[in-house]
CSV table of C-alpha atoms and ligand atoms in Angstrom, one decimal:
chain,number,residue,atom,x,y,z
A,15,UNK,CA,-5.3,-24.4,-25.4
A,16,UNK,CA,-5.1,-21.1,-27.2
A,17,UNK,CA,-3.2,-18.4,-25.3
A,18,UNK,CA,-5.4,-15.5,-24.3
A,19,UNK,CA,-4.3,-12.2,-25.8
A,20,UNK,CA,-5.1,-8.5,-25.6
A,21,UNK,CA,-4.9,-6.3,-28.6
A,22,UNK,CA,-3.5,-2.8,-28.2
A,23,UNK,CA,-4.3,-0.3,-30.9
A,24,UNK,CA,-2.4,2.9,-31.5
A,25,UNK,CA,-5.1,5.4,-32.5
A,26,UNK,CA,-2.5,7.8,-33.9
A,27,UNK,CA,-1.1,5.5,-36.7
A,28,UNK,CA,-3.9,2.9,-36.7
A,29,UNK,CA,-1.5,-0.1,-36.0
A,30,UNK,CA,-2.6,-3.0,-33.7
A,31,UNK,CA,-0.5,-5.6,-31.8
A,32,UNK,CA,-1.5,-8.6,-29.8
A,33,UNK,CA,0.0,-9.3,-26.4
A,34,UNK,CA,-0.2,-12.4,-24.2
A,35,UNK,CA,-2.3,-12.3,-21.1
A,36,UNK,CA,-0.6,-13.9,-18.0
A,37,UNK,CA,-3.1,-15.5,-15.6
A,38,UNK,CA,-2.2,-16.4,-12.1
A,39,UNK,CA,-3.9,-18.9,-9.8
A,40,UNK,CA,-6.2,-16.2,-8.4
A,41,UNK,CA,-6.4,-12.4,-9.0
A,42,UNK,CA,-6.6,-10.3,-12.1
A,43,UNK,CA,-4.5,-11.3,-15.1
A,44,UNK,CA,-1.7,-9.1,-16.5
A,45,UNK,CA,-1.0,-8.1,-20.1
A,46,UNK,CA,2.6,-8.9,-21.0
A,47,UNK,CA,3.7,-5.7,-22.7
A,48,UNK,CA,7.5,-6.4,-22.7
A,49,UNK,CA,7.5,-6.3,-26.5
A,50,UNK,CA,5.4,-3.1,-26.8
A,51,UNK,CA,8.4,-0.8,-27.4
A,52,UNK,CA,9.8,-3.1,-30.0
A,53,UNK,CA,6.4,-3.4,-31.8
A,54,UNK,CA,4.9,0.1,-31.3
A,55,UNK,CA,7.8,2.4,-30.3
A,56,UNK,CA,6.3,3.6,-27.1
A,57,UNK,CA,6.7,2.9,-23.4
A,58,UNK,CA,3.9,2.5,-20.8
A,59,UNK,CA,3.8,5.1,-17.9
A,60,UNK,CA,2.8,3.9,-14.5
A,61,UNK,CA,4.5,5.9,-11.6
A,62,UNK,CA,4.1,4.1,-8.3
A,63,UNK,CA,3.3,0.8,-10.2
A,64,UNK,CA,-0.5,1.4,-9.7
A,65,UNK,CA,-1.3,-1.3,-12.4
A,66,UNK,CA,1.9,-3.0,-13.2
A,67,UNK,CA,2.9,-6.5,-12.1
A,68,UNK,CA,6.7,-6.7,-11.8
A,69,UNK,CA,7.1,-10.5,-11.5
A,70,UNK,CA,5.4,-13.9,-11.1
A,71,UNK,CA,5.3,-14.9,-7.5
A,72,UNK,CA,3.9,-17.9,-5.6
A,73,UNK,CA,4.5,-16.5,-2.1
A,74,UNK,CA,1.7,-14.1,-1.0
A,75,UNK,CA,-1.7,-13.2,-2.3
A,76,UNK,CA,-3.7,-10.1,-1.4
A,77,UNK,CA,-7.3,-9.3,-2.4
A,78,UNK,CA,-7.4,-5.6,-1.5
A,79,UNK,CA,-11.1,-5.2,-2.3
A,80,UNK,CA,-12.2,-8.0,0.1
A,81,UNK,CA,-9.5,-7.7,2.7
A,82,UNK,CA,-7.9,-11.1,2.1
A,83,UNK,CA,-4.3,-12.0,2.8
A,84,UNK,CA,-2.9,-15.5,2.0
A,85,UNK,CA,0.7,-16.8,2.7
A,86,UNK,CA,1.3,-19.7,0.2
A,87,UNK,CA,-2.5,-20.1,0.1
A,88,UNK,CA,-3.1,-20.2,3.8
A,89,UNK,CA,-5.4,-17.4,5.3
A,90,UNK,CA,-3.5,-15.0,7.6
A,91,UNK,CA,-6.2,-15.5,10.2
A,92,UNK,CA,-5.4,-19.2,10.5
A,93,UNK,CA,-1.7,-18.8,10.6
A,94,UNK,CA,-1.8,-16.0,13.1
A,95,UNK,CA,-3.8,-18.0,15.6
A,96,UNK,CA,-2.3,-21.5,15.0
A,97,UNK,CA,1.3,-21.3,13.8
A,98,UNK,CA,4.7,-20.2,15.3
A,99,UNK,CA,6.7,-17.5,13.5
A,100,UNK,CA,9.4,-19.9,12.4
A,101,UNK,CA,6.8,-22.3,11.1
A,102,UNK,CA,5.5,-19.4,8.9
A,103,UNK,CA,9.0,-18.5,8.0
A,104,UNK,CA,9.6,-22.0,6.7
A,105,UNK,CA,6.3,-21.8,4.8
A,106,UNK,CA,7.2,-18.6,3.1
A,107,UNK,CA,10.7,-19.7,2.3
A,108,UNK,CA,10.1,-23.3,1.1
A,109,UNK,CA,6.4,-23.1,0.0
A,110,UNK,CA,4.9,-25.8,2.3
A,111,UNK,CA,4.2,-26.0,6.0
A,112,UNK,CA,7.0,-28.1,7.7
A,113,UNK,CA,6.3,-31.4,9.3
A,114,UNK,CA,7.5,-31.9,12.9
A,115,UNK,CA,11.0,-33.1,11.9
A,116,UNK,CA,11.4,-30.3,9.3
A,117,UNK,CA,10.4,-27.7,11.8
A,118,UNK,CA,12.7,-28.9,14.5
A,119,UNK,CA,15.6,-29.0,12.0
A,120,UNK,CA,14.8,-25.5,10.7
A,121,UNK,CA,14.6,-24.1,14.3
A,122,UNK,CA,17.9,-25.7,15.0
A,123,UNK,CA,19.5,-24.2,11.9
A,124,UNK,CA,18.2,-20.7,12.6
A,125,UNK,CA,19.2,-20.9,16.3
A,126,UNK,CA,22.8,-21.9,15.3
A,127,UNK,CA,23.2,-18.8,13.1
A,128,UNK,CA,22.1,-16.2,15.7
A,129,UNK,CA,25.6,-15.1,16.8
A,130,UNK,CA,27.4,-12.3,15.1
A,131,UNK,CA,31.0,-12.1,14.1
A,132,UNK,CA,32.7,-10.3,17.1
A,133,UNK,CA,34.2,-7.7,14.7
A,134,UNK,CA,30.7,-6.5,13.9
A,135,UNK,CA,30.7,-4.9,17.4
A,136,UNK,CA,33.2,-2.4,16.0
A,137,UNK,CA,30.6,-1.2,13.5
A,138,UNK,CA,28.0,-0.8,16.3
A,139,UNK,CA,30.5,1.2,18.4
A,140,UNK,CA,31.0,3.6,15.5
A,141,UNK,CA,27.5,4.9,15.8
A,142,UNK,CA,26.7,7.9,18.0
A,143,UNK,CA,24.7,6.9,21.1
A,144,UNK,CA,21.6,8.6,19.8
A,145,UNK,CA,21.6,7.1,16.3
A,146,UNK,CA,18.2,5.9,15.2
A,147,UNK,CA,18.1,2.1,15.5
A,148,UNK,CA,16.8,1.9,11.9
A,149,UNK,CA,20.0,3.7,10.8
A,150,UNK,CA,22.1,1.2,12.8
A,151,UNK,CA,20.2,-1.8,11.5
A,152,UNK,CA,20.5,-0.7,7.9
A,153,UNK,CA,24.3,-0.1,8.3
A,154,UNK,CA,25.1,-3.2,10.2
A,155,UNK,CA,23.0,-5.6,8.1
A,156,UNK,CA,24.7,-4.0,5.0
A,157,UNK,CA,28.1,-4.6,6.6
A,158,UNK,CA,27.3,-8.3,6.9
A,159,UNK,CA,28.0,-8.4,3.2
A,160,UNK,CA,31.6,-7.7,4.0
A,161,UNK,CA,31.7,-10.8,6.2
A,162,UNK,CA,29.8,-13.0,3.7
A,163,UNK,CA,30.9,-12.1,0.2
A,164,UNK,CA,33.7,-14.1,-1.3
A,165,UNK,CA,32.1,-17.3,0.0
A,166,UNK,CA,28.7,-16.6,-1.5
A,167,UNK,CA,27.7,-17.7,-5.0
A,168,UNK,CA,24.2,-16.2,-5.5
A,169,UNK,CA,23.7,-18.6,-8.4
A,170,UNK,CA,24.1,-21.6,-6.2
A,171,UNK,CA,20.9,-22.7,-4.3
A,172,UNK,CA,22.9,-24.0,-1.4
A,173,UNK,CA,24.5,-20.6,-0.7
A,174,UNK,CA,21.2,-18.8,-1.3
A,175,UNK,CA,19.7,-21.0,1.4
A,176,UNK,CA,22.5,-20.4,3.9
A,177,UNK,CA,22.2,-16.6,3.3
A,178,UNK,CA,18.5,-16.7,3.9
A,179,UNK,CA,19.1,-18.6,7.2
A,180,UNK,CA,21.8,-16.2,8.3
A,181,UNK,CA,19.6,-13.2,7.7
A,182,UNK,CA,16.5,-14.6,9.5
A,183,UNK,CA,18.8,-15.6,12.4
A,184,UNK,CA,21.1,-12.5,12.7
A,185,UNK,CA,18.7,-9.6,12.0
A,186,UNK,CA,17.0,-10.0,15.5
A,187,UNK,CA,20.5,-10.1,17.1
A,188,UNK,CA,21.5,-6.9,15.3
A,189,UNK,CA,18.1,-5.3,16.1
A,190,UNK,CA,18.4,-5.9,19.8
A,191,UNK,CA,22.1,-4.8,19.7
A,192,UNK,CA,21.0,-1.5,18.0
A,193,UNK,CA,18.6,-1.0,21.0
A,194,UNK,CA,21.3,-1.7,23.6
A,195,UNK,CA,23.6,0.7,21.9
A,196,UNK,CA,20.9,3.3,21.9
A,197,UNK,CA,20.4,3.0,25.7
A,198,UNK,CA,24.1,2.5,26.5
A,199,UNK,CA,23.8,-1.1,27.8
A,200,UNK,CA,26.0,-4.0,26.9
A,201,UNK,CA,24.9,-6.2,24.0
A,202,UNK,CA,23.4,-9.5,25.2
A,203,UNK,CA,24.4,-12.6,23.3
A,204,UNK,CA,21.6,-14.8,22.0
A,205,UNK,CA,20.4,-17.8,24.1
A,206,UNK,CA,20.0,-21.0,22.1
A,207,UNK,CA,17.7,-22.5,24.7
A,208,UNK,CA,15.0,-20.0,24.0
A,209,UNK,CA,12.5,-19.9,21.2
A,210,UNK,CA,12.9,-17.2,18.5
A,211,UNK,CA,10.6,-14.6,20.0
A,212,UNK,CA,11.6,-15.2,23.6
A,213,UNK,CA,15.3,-15.0,22.6
A,214,UNK,CA,14.6,-11.6,21.0
A,215,UNK,CA,12.9,-10.3,24.2
A,216,UNK,CA,15.8,-11.7,26.2
A,217,UNK,CA,18.4,-9.9,24.0
A,218,UNK,CA,16.4,-6.7,24.4
A,219,UNK,CA,15.7,-6.7,28.1
A,220,UNK,CA,18.2,-8.8,30.0
A,221,UNK,CA,21.5,-7.3,31.2
A,222,UNK,CA,24.7,-9.0,32.4
A,223,UNK,CA,23.7,-8.2,36.0
A,224,UNK,CA,20.0,-9.1,35.8
A,225,UNK,CA,18.4,-12.0,34.1
A,226,UNK,CA,15.1,-11.7,32.3
A,227,UNK,CA,12.5,-14.3,31.8
A,228,UNK,CA,10.3,-13.5,28.8
A,229,UNK,CA,6.6,-13.8,29.8
A,230,UNK,CA,4.4,-16.2,27.8
A,231,UNK,CA,1.9,-13.5,26.8
A,232,UNK,CA,4.6,-11.2,25.6
A,233,UNK,CA,6.1,-14.0,23.5
A,234,UNK,CA,2.7,-14.9,22.1
A,235,UNK,CA,2.0,-11.3,21.2
A,236,UNK,CA,5.4,-11.0,19.5
A,237,UNK,CA,4.9,-14.2,17.6
A,238,UNK,CA,1.6,-12.9,16.3
A,239,UNK,CA,3.0,-9.5,15.3
A,240,UNK,CA,5.9,-11.1,13.5
A,241,UNK,CA,3.6,-13.4,11.6
A,242,UNK,CA,1.4,-10.5,10.5
A,243,UNK,CA,4.4,-8.5,9.3
A,244,UNK,CA,6.3,-11.4,7.7
A,245,UNK,CA,5.3,-10.8,4.1
A,246,UNK,CA,3.1,-8.6,1.9
A,247,UNK,CA,3.9,-9.4,-1.7
A,248,UNK,CA,5.5,-6.6,-3.8
A,249,UNK,CA,5.4,-3.8,-1.3
A,250,UNK,CA,8.1,-1.0,-1.6
A,251,UNK,CA,10.7,-2.7,0.5
A,252,UNK,CA,10.3,-6.1,-1.0
A,253,UNK,CA,10.4,-4.6,-4.5
A,254,UNK,CA,13.6,-2.8,-3.5
A,255,UNK,CA,15.2,-6.0,-2.4
A,256,UNK,CA,14.2,-7.6,-5.7
A,257,UNK,CA,15.4,-4.7,-7.8
A,258,UNK,CA,18.7,-4.6,-5.9
A,259,UNK,CA,19.1,-8.4,-6.2
A,260,UNK,CA,18.2,-8.5,-9.8
A,261,UNK,CA,21.7,-7.4,-10.7
A,262,UNK,CA,23.2,-10.4,-8.8
A,263,UNK,CA,24.2,-8.2,-5.8
A,264,UNK,CA,25.1,-9.6,-2.4
A,265,UNK,CA,21.9,-10.6,-0.5
A,266,UNK,CA,23.0,-8.8,2.8
A,267,UNK,CA,23.4,-5.6,0.8
A,268,UNK,CA,20.0,-6.2,-0.9
A,269,UNK,CA,18.3,-6.6,2.5
A,270,UNK,CA,19.9,-3.4,3.8
A,271,UNK,CA,18.3,-1.7,0.8
A,272,UNK,CA,15.0,-3.2,1.8
A,273,UNK,CA,15.5,-1.8,5.4
A,274,UNK,CA,16.1,1.6,4.0
A,275,UNK,CA,12.9,1.5,2.0
A,276,UNK,CA,10.9,0.2,4.9
A,277,UNK,CA,12.0,3.1,7.1
A,278,UNK,CA,9.9,5.8,5.4
A,279,UNK,CA,6.7,7.0,7.1
A,280,UNK,CA,4.6,6.0,4.1
A,281,UNK,CA,5.7,2.4,4.7
A,282,UNK,CA,7.1,0.7,7.8
A,283,UNK,CA,7.8,4.0,9.5
A,284,UNK,CA,4.1,4.5,10.0
A,285,UNK,CA,3.9,2.5,13.2
A,286,UNK,CA,6.2,4.9,15.0
A,287,UNK,CA,4.4,7.8,13.4
A,288,UNK,CA,1.0,6.5,14.6
A,289,UNK,CA,2.0,6.7,18.3
A,290,UNK,CA,3.6,10.1,17.8
A,291,UNK,CA,0.3,11.2,16.2
A,292,UNK,CA,-1.9,9.7,19.0
A,293,UNK,CA,0.3,11.5,21.6
A,294,UNK,CA,0.0,14.7,19.6
A,295,UNK,CA,-3.8,14.4,19.5
A,296,UNK,CA,-3.7,13.7,23.2
A,297,UNK,CA,-7.4,13.6,24.0
A,298,UNK,CA,-10.6,12.4,22.4
A,299,UNK,CA,-11.9,16.0,22.3
A,300,UNK,CA,-9.1,16.9,19.8
A,301,UNK,CA,-9.9,14.1,17.3
A,302,UNK,CA,-12.3,16.2,15.1
A,303,UNK,CA,-9.5,18.8,14.7
A,304,UNK,CA,-7.0,16.2,13.5
A,305,UNK,CA,-9.6,14.6,11.2
A,306,UNK,CA,-10.1,18.1,9.6
A,307,UNK,CA,-6.3,18.5,9.3
A,308,UNK,CA,-6.1,15.1,7.5
A,309,UNK,CA,-8.8,16.2,5.0
A,310,UNK,CA,-7.2,19.6,4.3
A,311,UNK,CA,-5.3,19.4,1.1
A,312,UNK,CA,-3.2,22.4,2.1
A,313,UNK,CA,-2.1,20.6,5.3
A,314,UNK,CA,0.6,17.9,4.9
A,315,UNK,CA,-0.8,16.0,7.9
A,316,UNK,CA,-2.2,12.6,7.1
A,317,UNK,CA,-3.9,10.1,9.4
A,318,UNK,CA,-1.0,7.8,10.0
A,319,UNK,CA,-1.9,4.1,10.0
A,320,UNK,CA,-4.8,4.8,7.7
A,321,UNK,CA,-5.0,4.0,4.0
A,322,UNK,CA,-3.2,1.4,1.8
A,323,UNK,CA,-2.2,1.1,-1.8
A,324,UNK,CA,-3.8,-2.3,-2.1
A,325,UNK,CA,-6.4,-2.6,0.7
A,326,UNK,CA,-9.6,-0.8,-0.1
A,327,UNK,CA,-11.2,-2.6,2.8
A,328,UNK,CA,-10.2,-3.3,6.4
A,329,UNK,CA,-6.6,-4.5,6.4
A,330,UNK,CA,-7.1,-8.1,7.8
A,331,UNK,CA,-3.9,-7.7,9.9
A,332,UNK,CA,-5.3,-4.6,11.6
A,333,UNK,CA,-8.5,-6.5,12.5
A,334,UNK,CA,-6.4,-9.3,14.2
A,335,UNK,CA,-4.1,-6.8,16.0
A,336,UNK,CA,-7.0,-4.8,17.3
A,337,UNK,CA,-8.4,-7.9,18.9
A,338,UNK,CA,-5.1,-8.8,20.5
A,339,UNK,CA,-4.7,-5.2,21.8
A,340,UNK,CA,-7.7,-5.8,24.0
A,341,UNK,CA,-6.2,-9.0,25.5
A,342,UNK,CA,-2.6,-7.6,25.9
A,343,UNK,CA,-3.8,-4.4,27.5
A,344,UNK,CA,-6.0,-6.2,29.9
A,345,UNK,CA,-3.3,-8.6,31.0
A,346,UNK,CA,-0.1,-6.4,30.8
A,347,UNK,CA,0.7,-4.4,33.9
A,348,UNK,CA,1.3,-0.7,33.0
A,349,UNK,CA,0.1,-1.0,29.5
A,350,UNK,CA,-1.0,2.3,27.8
A,351,UNK,CA,-4.8,2.0,27.7
A,352,UNK,CA,-5.6,5.7,27.1
A,353,UNK,CA,-3.7,5.6,23.7
A,354,UNK,CA,-5.7,2.5,22.7
A,355,UNK,CA,-9.0,4.1,23.6
A,356,UNK,CA,-8.0,7.2,21.6
A,357,UNK,CA,-7.1,5.0,18.6
A,358,UNK,CA,-10.5,3.2,18.8
A,359,UNK,CA,-12.3,6.6,18.9
A,360,UNK,CA,-10.2,8.0,16.0
A,361,UNK,CA,-11.0,4.9,14.0
A,362,UNK,CA,-14.7,5.1,14.8
A,363,UNK,CA,-14.9,8.7,13.7
A,364,UNK,CA,-12.8,8.3,10.5
A,365,UNK,CA,-14.7,5.2,9.4
A,366,UNK,CA,-17.9,7.2,9.4
A,367,UNK,CA,-16.5,10.4,7.8
A,368,UNK,CA,-17.4,10.9,4.1
A,369,UNK,CA,-13.8,11.8,3.1
A,370,UNK,CA,-12.4,8.4,4.4
A,371,UNK,CA,-15.4,6.4,3.3
A,372,UNK,CA,-15.3,7.8,-0.3
A,373,UNK,CA,-11.6,7.1,-0.6
A,374,UNK,CA,-11.9,3.7,1.1
A,375,UNK,CA,-9.4,4.6,3.7
A,376,UNK,CA,-9.3,2.0,6.5
A,377,UNK,CA,-6.8,1.3,9.4
A,378,UNK,CA,-3.8,-0.6,8.2
A,379,UNK,CA,-1.5,-3.0,10.0
A,380,UNK,CA,0.4,-0.2,11.6
A,381,UNK,CA,-2.5,1.6,13.2
A,382,UNK,CA,-2.6,-0.7,16.3
A,383,UNK,CA,0.8,-2.5,16.2
A,384,UNK,CA,2.7,0.2,18.1
A,385,UNK,CA,0.2,0.0,21.0
A,386,UNK,CA,1.1,-3.6,21.5
A,387,UNK,CA,4.8,-3.0,21.1
A,388,UNK,CA,4.5,-0.2,23.7
A,389,UNK,CA,2.8,-2.6,26.1
A,390,UNK,CA,5.7,-5.0,25.6
A,391,UNK,CA,8.1,-2.3,26.7
A,392,UNK,CA,9.5,-1.7,23.3
A,393,UNK,CA,10.3,2.0,22.6
A,394,UNK,CA,8.9,3.9,19.7
A,395,UNK,CA,12.1,4.2,17.8
A,396,UNK,CA,12.3,0.4,17.7
A,397,UNK,CA,8.8,-0.2,16.1
A,398,UNK,CA,10.0,-0.1,12.5
A,399,UNK,CA,13.0,-2.2,13.5
A,400,UNK,CA,10.5,-4.9,14.8
A,401,UNK,CA,8.8,-4.7,11.4
A,402,UNK,CA,12.1,-5.2,9.7
A,403,UNK,CA,12.9,-8.3,11.9
A,404,UNK,CA,9.7,-9.9,10.8
A,405,UNK,CA,9.8,-8.7,7.1
A,406,UNK,CA,13.3,-10.2,6.7
A,407,UNK,CA,11.6,-13.5,6.2
A,408,UNK,CA,9.5,-12.0,3.3
A,409,UNK,CA,12.6,-10.3,1.8
A,410,UNK,CA,14.7,-13.5,1.7
A,411,UNK,CA,11.8,-15.5,0.4
A,412,UNK,CA,11.3,-13.1,-2.5
A,413,UNK,CA,15.0,-12.8,-3.2
A,414,UNK,CA,15.3,-16.6,-3.2
A,415,UNK,CA,12.3,-17.0,-5.5
A,416,UNK,CA,13.6,-14.4,-7.9
A,417,UNK,CA,17.2,-15.8,-8.0
A,418,UNK,CA,15.9,-19.3,-8.7
A,419,UNK,CA,13.8,-18.0,-11.6
A,420,UNK,CA,15.6,-18.8,-14.8
A,421,UNK,CA,13.7,-15.9,-16.5
A,422,UNK,CA,15.1,-13.4,-14.0
A,423,UNK,CA,16.4,-10.3,-15.7
A,424,UNK,CA,17.9,-7.1,-14.2
A,425,UNK,CA,15.2,-4.7,-13.3
A,426,UNK,CA,15.5,-1.6,-15.4
A,427,UNK,CA,12.5,0.8,-15.7
A,428,UNK,CA,12.3,3.3,-18.6
A,429,UNK,CA,11.5,7.0,-18.3
A,430,UNK,CA,9.9,9.9,-20.1
A,431,UNK,CA,12.8,12.3,-20.6
A,432,UNK,CA,11.7,15.9,-19.9
A,433,UNK,CA,15.1,17.6,-19.7
A,434,UNK,CA,16.8,20.0,-22.2
A,435,UNK,CA,17.1,19.1,-25.9
A,436,UNK,CA,20.7,18.5,-27.2
A,437,UNK,CA,22.8,21.6,-26.8
A,438,UNK,CA,26.5,22.5,-27.0
A,439,UNK,CA,28.9,22.9,-24.1
A,440,UNK,CA,29.5,26.5,-23.1
A,441,UNK,CA,33.0,27.4,-21.8
A,442,UNK,CA,32.8,28.6,-18.2
A,443,UNK,CA,34.0,32.1,-19.2
A,444,UNK,CA,30.9,32.5,-21.4
A,445,UNK,CA,28.2,31.3,-18.9
B,7,LIG,N1,-4.9,10.5,5.6
B,7,LIG,C1,-5.6,11.4,4.8
B,7,LIG,N2,-5.8,11.2,3.5
B,7,LIG,C2,-5.3,10.1,3.0
B,7,LIG,C3,-4.6,9.2,3.7
B,7,LIG,C4,-4.4,9.4,5.1
B,7,LIG,N3,-3.7,8.5,5.8
B,7,LIG,N4,-4.2,8.2,2.9
B,7,LIG,C5,-4.6,8.5,1.6
B,7,LIG,N5,-5.3,9.7,1.7
B,7,LIG,C6,-6.0,10.3,0.6
B,7,LIG,C7,-5.1,11.0,-0.4
B,7,LIG,O1,-4.8,12.3,0.0
B,7,LIG,C8,-5.8,10.9,-1.7
B,7,LIG,O2,-6.8,11.8,-1.7
B,7,LIG,P1,-7.2,12.5,-3.1
B,7,LIG,O3,-7.8,11.4,-4.0
B,7,LIG,O4,-8.3,13.5,-2.8
B,7,LIG,O5,-6.0,13.1,-3.7
B,7,LIG,C9,-6.4,9.5,-1.6
B,7,LIG,O6,-6.6,9.3,-0.2
B,7,LIG,C10,-5.6,8.4,-2.2
B,7,LIG,O7,-4.3,8.4,-1.5
B,7,LIG,P2,-2.9,8.1,-2.3
B,7,LIG,O8,-1.9,8.8,-1.5
B,7,LIG,O9,-3.1,8.4,-3.7
B,7,LIG,O10,-2.8,6.6,-2.1
B,7,LIG,P3,-1.5,5.7,-2.2
B,7,LIG,O11,-1.9,4.3,-2.5
B,7,LIG,O12,-0.5,6.4,-3.1
B,7,LIG,O13,-0.9,5.8,-0.7
B,7,LIG,C11,-0.4,5.2,1.6
B,7,LIG,C12,-1.1,4.8,0.2
B,7,LIG,C13,1.0,5.7,1.3
B,7,LIG,C14,-0.4,4.1,2.5
B,7,LIG,C15,-1.3,6.4,2.1
B,7,LIG,O14,-2.6,5.9,2.4
B,7,LIG,C16,-0.7,7.0,3.4
B,7,LIG,O15,0.2,7.9,3.3
B,7,LIG,N6,-1.1,6.5,4.6
B,7,LIG,C17,-0.6,7.0,5.8
B,7,LIG,C18,0.8,6.3,6.1
B,7,LIG,C19,0.6,4.8,6.5
B,7,LIG,O16,-0.2,4.5,7.3
B,7,LIG,N7,1.5,4.0,5.9
B,7,LIG,C20,1.5,2.6,6.2
B,7,LIG,C21,1.1,1.8,5.0
B,7,LIG,S1,1.0,0.1,5.4
B,7,LIG,C22,2.5,-0.4,5.4
B,7,LIG,O17,3.4,0.0,4.7
B,7,LIG,C23,2.9,-1.5,6.3
């Protein structure tokens, strides 16, 4: 079979060079321009990676035009309604759905790794009581690298697997501990008799003087939200984990870098920002005013939870979450219905507004997730932490895939230098 190529012609000097076209299983092909600078003497410029594939990956596929999301080929809608979070974690990490024996063994391994080294508590205690839980999560996950460094050989698949298991198991324990620190309650140790989601709710809401039995609906809702947030191919935080890891760095430090990237309001921080925005809007009558603000180019306000770099259609995850919102809010005592009604109204108006229609701006995964988290009793400053707990699975799956790829090279973008031309040092007395 002849390899497909693309010819790039330099209209300035008239030279042409051929470059191989890489085709995936589905989705648009990519021109391999890695030899372009050697051949033609120029770089490509693509800030924000609008049209640049940074790797080959077999984990997740998104068709943004049609609102399709597949994990290892399985539609998100099927996984969200039929699978457990750890089943999906296994799928993302190993490439296939587990059989019963494999799932039981995976659940056991993850459960066995949920405890933290007691010394980690000292790190937690060092944080001020009002530290944002994302700051605590980032710092404490990064500090895990100090506990697991000498023993880890990132080039050995066995150690990579143990690191992935430790991260999937320990990030929820650290996340719940960050919350407890924030509210001044003692940290709750994980319970190995509970399932992944139920254990997380227990660590969040039990206290040494009062037990807590996680309700089935809450556990089910959490399972679904975790599945929907588990992976999303080369998003900012995952690309950060890959870039940090490409130098052979410690995986716990790489995941801390991913957490830092996730925190921003343009990425995972949007779920917290959505509820702040809805509270600020306050009432359906104020929606038009905020829609106008979002459209005003002189106003920095954006409709949080709207728009996506890849989806130019309804985010399939938002569609699923919106449906579950109805169920959770109907069945959960004390759930915040007015905010949901406000969100529905805002969506309705935005979806019919020319500005949003023209730019193909639809609700994304974060538009409705905070409403469910609130209904589960999870405070706003923990929303992005919840995202991080779920996305840890994606991060470790991508890190593992990259580290097992013999073609992996250190990530090192080029630049267009726009600084001063060469000049001589001027002694301080003459400046
Ligand atoms: N409100 C108002 N206008 C918007 C919004 C929004 N939420 N999102 C995009 N636009 C406008 C831009 O101003 C721009 O308009 P222009 O063409 O007239 O200049 C156009 O739509 C394209 O937007 P870009 O910012 O160029 O798109 P990009 O792909 O760079 O950004 C992003 C995507 C960051 C998600 C953006 O839509 C945004 O800021 N949304 C709000 C924050 C948010 O919800 N983030 C969560 C993303 S999902 C996730 O990470 C889990």
